[in-house]
Amino acid sequence: MKNIKIIHGPNLNLLGLRDTQHYGTLSLDELNNRIETAAAEKGATCQIFQFNSEVDIIDTLQKNATCDGIVINPAAFTHTSIAIRDAIEAISAPVVEVHLSNVYKRESFRHVSYTAPVCVGQISGLGWQGYLLALDYLLNLS
């Protein structure tokens, strides 16, 4: 049974409340329920984390370095954190970066991702379904 980790970055605890035009109306709990249901339907388990702290994200990446895969939405840290980038690069687990909004249709500072180059792929702009696509991808890796 594959075990996938999901890491939500800063401010994602405010989903459904914050800037719904970009992030949608689904709450974080509702999103997590959809992810857990999809994983269970595919015979997998997942453990889900949400952190507003860069340190907690790095620690979680390092503690799960050899899991079957990680879906990460580094949120604003995508554009600022070389430390998270280095943590992703240092682990052997495949990592998929996900963003609810299309970061390339937003402010120019969001067009730069420090983390995407060390991930196996990036999904941007497909809303909550992007998490399920990343989960499917990781579950289908050999």
Coordinates of C-alpha atoms in Angstrom, one line a residue, residues 70-75 77-79 88 94-105 109-127 129-131 133-135 137-138:
I70 CA 4.9 14.0 -1.6
V71 CA 2.4 16.6 -2.9
I72 CA 3.5 20.0 -1.8
N73 CA 1.9 23.4 -2.1
P74 CA 4.6 25.6 -0.7
A75 CA 2.3 28.7 -1.2
F77 CA 7.4 30.0 0.0
T78 CA 7.4 28.8 -3.6
H79 CA 8.8 32.2 -4.6
I88 CA 13.2 18.8 -1.6
P94 CA 9.3 12.1 -5.6
V95 CA 7.7 15.5 -5.0
V96 CA 5.0 17.2 -7.1
E97 CA 4.4 20.9 -6.6
V98 CA 0.7 22.0 -6.7
H99 CA -0.9 25.5 -6.8
L100 CA -4.6 26.1 -6.7
S101 CA -4.4 29.2 -8.8
N102 CA -2.6 29.7 -12.1
V103 CA 0.5 31.5 -10.7
Y104 CA 1.5 32.4 -14.3
K105 CA -1.7 34.5 -14.7
F109 CA 6.8 37.7 -8.6
R110 CA 4.6 34.5 -8.5
H111 CA 6.0 33.4 -11.9
V112 CA 9.3 32.3 -10.3
S113 CA 9.3 29.0 -8.4
Y114 CA 12.5 28.1 -6.5
T115 CA 11.0 24.7 -5.8
A116 CA 9.6 23.5 -9.2
P117 CA 13.0 22.7 -10.7
V118 CA 13.7 20.1 -8.0
C119 CA 10.2 18.5 -8.2
V120 CA 9.2 15.9 -10.7
G121 CA 6.5 18.2 -11.9
Q122 CA 4.2 21.2 -11.2
I123 CA 0.5 21.5 -11.5
S124 CA -0.9 25.1 -11.4
G125 CA -4.3 26.6 -11.9
L126 CA -6.5 23.5 -11.7
G127 CA -7.9 24.3 -8.3
Q129 CA -8.4 18.9 -8.6
G130 CA -4.6 19.6 -9.0
Y131 CA -4.0 17.8 -5.8
L133 CA -3.9 14.7 -10.3
A134 CA -0.7 14.9 -8.4
L135 CA -1.9 12.0 -6.1
Y137 CA 0.6 10.6 -10.7
L138 CA 2.5 9.5 -7.6

